Tab-separated table of C-alpha atoms in Angstrom:
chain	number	residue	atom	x	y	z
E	1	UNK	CA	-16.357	13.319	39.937
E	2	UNK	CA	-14.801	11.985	36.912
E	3	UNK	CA	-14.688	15.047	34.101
E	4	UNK	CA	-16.362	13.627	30.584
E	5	UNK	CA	-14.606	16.908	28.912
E	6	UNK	CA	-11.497	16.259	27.031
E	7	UNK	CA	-8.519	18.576	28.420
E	8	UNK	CA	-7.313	20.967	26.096
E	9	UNK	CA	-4.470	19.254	24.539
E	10	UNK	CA	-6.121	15.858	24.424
E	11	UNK	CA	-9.243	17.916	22.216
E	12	UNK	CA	-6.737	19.386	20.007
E	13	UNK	CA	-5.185	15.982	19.432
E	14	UNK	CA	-8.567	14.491	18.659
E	15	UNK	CA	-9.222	17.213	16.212
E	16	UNK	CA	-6.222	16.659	14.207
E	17	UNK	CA	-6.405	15.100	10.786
E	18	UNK	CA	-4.307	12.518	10.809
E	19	UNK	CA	-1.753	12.558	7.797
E	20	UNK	CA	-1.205	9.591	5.497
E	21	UNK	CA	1.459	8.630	2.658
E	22	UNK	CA	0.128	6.721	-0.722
E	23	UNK	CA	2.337	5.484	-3.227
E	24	UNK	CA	1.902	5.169	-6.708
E	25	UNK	CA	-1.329	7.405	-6.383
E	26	UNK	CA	-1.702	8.634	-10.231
E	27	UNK	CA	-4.314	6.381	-10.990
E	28	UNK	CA	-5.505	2.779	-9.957
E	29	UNK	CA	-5.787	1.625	-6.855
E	30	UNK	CA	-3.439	3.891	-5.489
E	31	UNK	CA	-5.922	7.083	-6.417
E	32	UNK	CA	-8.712	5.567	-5.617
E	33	UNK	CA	-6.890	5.155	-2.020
E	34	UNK	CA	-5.654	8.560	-1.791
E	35	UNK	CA	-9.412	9.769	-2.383
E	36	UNK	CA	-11.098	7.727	-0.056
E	37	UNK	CA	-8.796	8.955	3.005
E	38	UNK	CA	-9.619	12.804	1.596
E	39	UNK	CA	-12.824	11.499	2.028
E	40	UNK	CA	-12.411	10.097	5.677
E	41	UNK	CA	-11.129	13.789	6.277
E	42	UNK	CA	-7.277	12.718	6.234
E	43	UNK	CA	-4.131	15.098	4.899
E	44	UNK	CA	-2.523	12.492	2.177
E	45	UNK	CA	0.465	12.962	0.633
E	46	UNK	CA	1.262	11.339	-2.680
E	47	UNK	CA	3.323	9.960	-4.592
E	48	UNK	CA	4.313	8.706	-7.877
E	49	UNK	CA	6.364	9.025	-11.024
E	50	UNK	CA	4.283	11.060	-12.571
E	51	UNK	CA	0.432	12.910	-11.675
E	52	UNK	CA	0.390	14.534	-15.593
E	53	UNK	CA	-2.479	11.980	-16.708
E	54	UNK	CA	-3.801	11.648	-13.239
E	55	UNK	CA	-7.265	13.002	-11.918
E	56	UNK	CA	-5.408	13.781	-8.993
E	57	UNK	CA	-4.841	17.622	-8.199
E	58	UNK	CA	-3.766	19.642	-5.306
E	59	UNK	CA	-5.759	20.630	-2.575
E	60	UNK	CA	-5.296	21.818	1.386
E	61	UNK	CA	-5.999	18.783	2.253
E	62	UNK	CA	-3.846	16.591	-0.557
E	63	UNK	CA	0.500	16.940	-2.037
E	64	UNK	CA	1.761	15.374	-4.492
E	65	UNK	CA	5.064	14.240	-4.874
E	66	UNK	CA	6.794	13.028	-8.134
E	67	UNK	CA	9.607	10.924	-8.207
E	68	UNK	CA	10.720	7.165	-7.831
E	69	UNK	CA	9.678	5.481	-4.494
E	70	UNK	CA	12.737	3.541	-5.075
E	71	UNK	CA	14.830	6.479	-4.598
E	72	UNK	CA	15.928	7.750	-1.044
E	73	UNK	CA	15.950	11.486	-2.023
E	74	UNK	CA	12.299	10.669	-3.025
E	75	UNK	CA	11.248	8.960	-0.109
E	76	UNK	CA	13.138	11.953	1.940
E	77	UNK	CA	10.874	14.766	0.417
E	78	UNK	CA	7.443	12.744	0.895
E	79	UNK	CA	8.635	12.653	4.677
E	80	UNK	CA	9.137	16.496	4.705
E	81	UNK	CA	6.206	17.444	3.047
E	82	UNK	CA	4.132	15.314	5.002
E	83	UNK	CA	5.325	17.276	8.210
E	84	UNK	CA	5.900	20.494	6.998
E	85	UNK	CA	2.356	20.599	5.549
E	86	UNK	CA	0.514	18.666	8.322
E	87	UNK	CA	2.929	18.068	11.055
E	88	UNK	CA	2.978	14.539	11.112
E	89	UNK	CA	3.151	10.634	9.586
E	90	UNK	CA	0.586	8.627	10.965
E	91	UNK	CA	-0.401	6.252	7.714
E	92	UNK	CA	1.564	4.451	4.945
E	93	UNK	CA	0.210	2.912	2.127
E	94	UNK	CA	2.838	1.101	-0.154
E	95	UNK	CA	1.141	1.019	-3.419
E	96	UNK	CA	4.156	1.828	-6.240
E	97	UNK	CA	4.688	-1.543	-7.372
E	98	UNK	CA	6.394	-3.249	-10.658
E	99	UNK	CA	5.161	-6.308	-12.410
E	100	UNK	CA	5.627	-8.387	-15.465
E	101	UNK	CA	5.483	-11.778	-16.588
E	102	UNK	CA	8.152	-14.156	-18.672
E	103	UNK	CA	9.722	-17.432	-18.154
E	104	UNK	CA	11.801	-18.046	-15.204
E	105	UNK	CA	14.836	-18.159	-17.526
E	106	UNK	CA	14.369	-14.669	-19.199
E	107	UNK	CA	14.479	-12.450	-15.883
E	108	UNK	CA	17.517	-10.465	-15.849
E	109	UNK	CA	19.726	-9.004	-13.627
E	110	UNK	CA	18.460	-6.132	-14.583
E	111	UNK	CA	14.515	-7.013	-14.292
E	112	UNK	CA	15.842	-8.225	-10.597
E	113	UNK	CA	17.079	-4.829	-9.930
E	114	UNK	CA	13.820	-2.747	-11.350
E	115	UNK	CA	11.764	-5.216	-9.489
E	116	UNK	CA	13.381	-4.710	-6.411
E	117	UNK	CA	14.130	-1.448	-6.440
E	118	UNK	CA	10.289	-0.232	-6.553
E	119	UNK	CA	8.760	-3.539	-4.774
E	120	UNK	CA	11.572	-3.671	-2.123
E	121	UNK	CA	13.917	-0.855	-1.457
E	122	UNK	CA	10.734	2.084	-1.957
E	123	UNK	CA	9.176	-0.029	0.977
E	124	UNK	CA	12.209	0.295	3.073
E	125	UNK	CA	12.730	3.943	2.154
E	126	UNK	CA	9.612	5.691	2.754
E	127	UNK	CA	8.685	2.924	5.751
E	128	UNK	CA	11.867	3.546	7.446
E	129	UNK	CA	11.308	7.531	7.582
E	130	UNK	CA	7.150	7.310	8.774
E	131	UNK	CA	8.199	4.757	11.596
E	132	UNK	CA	10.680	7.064	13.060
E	133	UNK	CA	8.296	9.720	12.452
E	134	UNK	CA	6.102	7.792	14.420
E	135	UNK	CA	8.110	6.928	17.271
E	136	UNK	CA	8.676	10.397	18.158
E	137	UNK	CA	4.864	11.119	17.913
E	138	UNK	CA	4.286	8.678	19.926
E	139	UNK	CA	0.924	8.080	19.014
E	140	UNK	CA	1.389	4.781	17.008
E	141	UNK	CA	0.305	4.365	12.938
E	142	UNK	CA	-0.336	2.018	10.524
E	143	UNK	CA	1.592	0.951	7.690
E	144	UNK	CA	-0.111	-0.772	4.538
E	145	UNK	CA	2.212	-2.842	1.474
E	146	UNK	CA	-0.288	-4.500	-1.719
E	147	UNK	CA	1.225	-7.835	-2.334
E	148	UNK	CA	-0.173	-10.195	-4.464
E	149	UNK	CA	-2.514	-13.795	-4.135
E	150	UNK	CA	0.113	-15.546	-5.889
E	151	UNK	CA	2.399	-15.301	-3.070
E	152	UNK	CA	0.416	-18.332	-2.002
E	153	UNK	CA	-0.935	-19.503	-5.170
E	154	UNK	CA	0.692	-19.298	-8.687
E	155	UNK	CA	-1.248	-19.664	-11.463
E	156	UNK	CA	-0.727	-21.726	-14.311
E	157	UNK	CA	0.539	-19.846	-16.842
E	158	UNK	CA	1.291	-16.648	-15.366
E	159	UNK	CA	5.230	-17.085	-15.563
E	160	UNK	CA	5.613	-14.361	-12.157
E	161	UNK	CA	8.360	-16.340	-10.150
E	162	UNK	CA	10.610	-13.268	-9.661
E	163	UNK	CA	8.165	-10.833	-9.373
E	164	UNK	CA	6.709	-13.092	-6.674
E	165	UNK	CA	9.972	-12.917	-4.954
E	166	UNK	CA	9.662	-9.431	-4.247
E	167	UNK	CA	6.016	-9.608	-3.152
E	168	UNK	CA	6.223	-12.672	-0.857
E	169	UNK	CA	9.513	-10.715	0.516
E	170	UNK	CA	7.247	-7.559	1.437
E	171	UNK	CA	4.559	-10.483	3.623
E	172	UNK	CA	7.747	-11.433	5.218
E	173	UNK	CA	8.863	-8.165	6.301
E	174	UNK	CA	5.397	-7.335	6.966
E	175	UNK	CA	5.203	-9.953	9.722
E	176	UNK	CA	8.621	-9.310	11.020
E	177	UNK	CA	7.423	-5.787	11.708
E	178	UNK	CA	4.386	-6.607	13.348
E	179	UNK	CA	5.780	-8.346	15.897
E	180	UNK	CA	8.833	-5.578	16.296
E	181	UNK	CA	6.742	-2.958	16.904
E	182	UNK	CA	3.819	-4.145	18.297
E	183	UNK	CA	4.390	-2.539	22.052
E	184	UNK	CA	4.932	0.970	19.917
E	185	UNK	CA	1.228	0.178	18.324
E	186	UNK	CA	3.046	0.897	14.790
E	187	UNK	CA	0.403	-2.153	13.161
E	188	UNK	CA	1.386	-3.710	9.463
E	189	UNK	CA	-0.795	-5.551	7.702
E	190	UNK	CA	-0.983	-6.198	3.645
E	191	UNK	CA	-3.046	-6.251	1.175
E	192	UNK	CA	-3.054	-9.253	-1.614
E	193	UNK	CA	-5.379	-8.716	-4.462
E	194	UNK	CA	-5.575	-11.270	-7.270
E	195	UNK	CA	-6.720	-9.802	-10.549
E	196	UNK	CA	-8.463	-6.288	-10.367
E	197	UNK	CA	-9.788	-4.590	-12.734
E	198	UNK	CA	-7.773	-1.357	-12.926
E	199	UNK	CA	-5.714	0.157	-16.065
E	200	UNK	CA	-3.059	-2.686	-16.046
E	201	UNK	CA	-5.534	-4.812	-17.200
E	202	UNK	CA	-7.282	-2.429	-19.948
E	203	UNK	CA	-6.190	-4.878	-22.435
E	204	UNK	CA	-6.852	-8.415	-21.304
E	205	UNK	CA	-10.261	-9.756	-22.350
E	206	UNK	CA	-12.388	-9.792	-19.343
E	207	UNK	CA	-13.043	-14.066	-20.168
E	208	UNK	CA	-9.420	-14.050	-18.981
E	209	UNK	CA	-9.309	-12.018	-16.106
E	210	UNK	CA	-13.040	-13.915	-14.849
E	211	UNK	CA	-11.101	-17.241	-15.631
E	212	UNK	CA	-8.780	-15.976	-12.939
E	213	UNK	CA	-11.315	-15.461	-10.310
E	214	UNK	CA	-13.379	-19.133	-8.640
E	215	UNK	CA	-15.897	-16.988	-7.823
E	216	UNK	CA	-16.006	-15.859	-11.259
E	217	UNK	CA	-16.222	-12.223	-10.485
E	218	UNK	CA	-13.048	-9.500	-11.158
E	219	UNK	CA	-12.614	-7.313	-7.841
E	220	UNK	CA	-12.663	-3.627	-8.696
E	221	UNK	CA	-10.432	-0.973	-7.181
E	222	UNK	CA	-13.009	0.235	-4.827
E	223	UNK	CA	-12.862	-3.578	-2.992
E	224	UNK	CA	-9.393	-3.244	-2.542
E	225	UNK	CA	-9.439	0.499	-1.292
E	226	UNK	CA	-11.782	-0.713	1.136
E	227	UNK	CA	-9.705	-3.186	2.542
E	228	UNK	CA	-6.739	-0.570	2.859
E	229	UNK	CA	-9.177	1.611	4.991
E	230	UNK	CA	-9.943	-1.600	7.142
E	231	UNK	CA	-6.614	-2.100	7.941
E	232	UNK	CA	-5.465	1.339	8.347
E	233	UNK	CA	-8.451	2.078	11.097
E	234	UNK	CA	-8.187	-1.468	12.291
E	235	UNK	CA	-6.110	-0.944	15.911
E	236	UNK	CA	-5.874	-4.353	17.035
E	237	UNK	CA	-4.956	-6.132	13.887
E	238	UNK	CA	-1.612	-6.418	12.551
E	239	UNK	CA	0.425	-8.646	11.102
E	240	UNK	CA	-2.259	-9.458	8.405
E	241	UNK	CA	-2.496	-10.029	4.958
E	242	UNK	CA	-6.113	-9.401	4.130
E	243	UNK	CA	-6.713	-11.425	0.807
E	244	UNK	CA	-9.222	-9.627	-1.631
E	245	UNK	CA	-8.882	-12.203	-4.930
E	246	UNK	CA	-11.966	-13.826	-5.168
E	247	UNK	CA	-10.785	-16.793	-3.398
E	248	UNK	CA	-8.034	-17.339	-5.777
E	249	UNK	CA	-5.535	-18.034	-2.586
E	250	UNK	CA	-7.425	-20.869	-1.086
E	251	UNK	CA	-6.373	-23.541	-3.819
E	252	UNK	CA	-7.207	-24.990	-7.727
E	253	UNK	CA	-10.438	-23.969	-9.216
């Protein structure tokens, strides 16, 4: 007679909140991330520069970390807390991201380096750690990166080249991934949002930011957070990038 009862161990393993890592979580998308997993009953740890304006606060279920993503003593302490607190990495979410627009011709070695440093090497950091993490769990995990539409479709415009070098860069590595650890059932997917009504955009008129969008409408943070929860609880999918832009990717409005 086959037992429907889970054996102890296996119950206990069920029963586990399952711990998960946001970056750049003060406010935006990246809180509005960290709160739905609270929500979905997850431990989150997060991170960013700095929580003092954020709505964000500390709970037994929820850390924050300050500190630059970009930074490898940064990335090091998110790891321990995340384990010493709730005794494992099972979820990344690699929100901390820089962007700003000029001509091609007026990026800097120095905008290069902040750029990449955030976009690129805070990937890399904090990635690196959860995926060994994970490999000694054993249990396999998820790891999320927000790109951007115009990976795929620049806009008119919106002078982003170099930016968009460090986006497309984190699809590539995304991909790469996938396939690398796909046995281990370590999934990586992205996110690429066009426009989105968060802070960033406080200023811009929304005319311009609908102008942006064929379907006319401006995605809010909530449709982005819920394709990070999609792809975070989605086991057989990786290797993704889950557009949420409106249709802005598909081509000239």
């Amino acid at each position: 007679m086959i037992s429907t009862e889970a054996e102890p161990a296996e119950a206990a393993a069920q029963a586990k909140a399952r711990t998960i890592i946001v970056t750049g979580a003060s406010q935006g998308i990246g809180a509005g991330v960290a709160e739905a997993f609270i929500g979905r009953g997850y431990n989150v740890v997060a991170n960013s520069l700095d929580f003092t304006n954020s709505a964000l606060a500390p709970t037994q279920k929820l850390a924050l970390v300050d500190g630059n993503i970009g930074s490898a003593s940064t990335a090091a302490k998110i790891a321990e807390i995340a384990i010493r607190n709730f005794g494992s990495i099972d979820a990344v979410v690699n929100n901390a991201g820089v962007f700003f627009t000029k001509p091609f011709t007026e990026y800097t070695a120095a905008d290069f380096e902040l750029l990449s440093q955030t976009n690129l090497v805070g990937y890399i950091n904090i990635t690196q750690l959860a995926v060994k993490q994970m490999l000694v769990q054993g249990t396999g995990g998820s790891v999320i990166c927000i790109t951007s539409a115009m990976v795929e479709h620049p806009i008119a415009g919106v002078k982003a080249s170099v930016p968009m070098i460090t986006k497309g860069g984190l699809e590539a590595i995304t991909r790469s991934l996938a396939m690398e650890y796909a046995r281990e059932g370590i999934r990586f997917n992205a996110v690429a949002p066009g426009v989105v009504n968060t802070p960033m955009h406080a200023k811009d008129s929304k005319d311009t930011m609908e102008s942006q969008s064929p379907m006319g409408t401006i995605p809010e943070i909530e449709d982005i957070v819920e394709a990070v929860v999609y792809l975070t609880e989605a086991r057989c999918v990786t290797g993704e990038v889950l557009h949420v832009d409106a249709g802005m990717h598909n081509g000239k409005w």
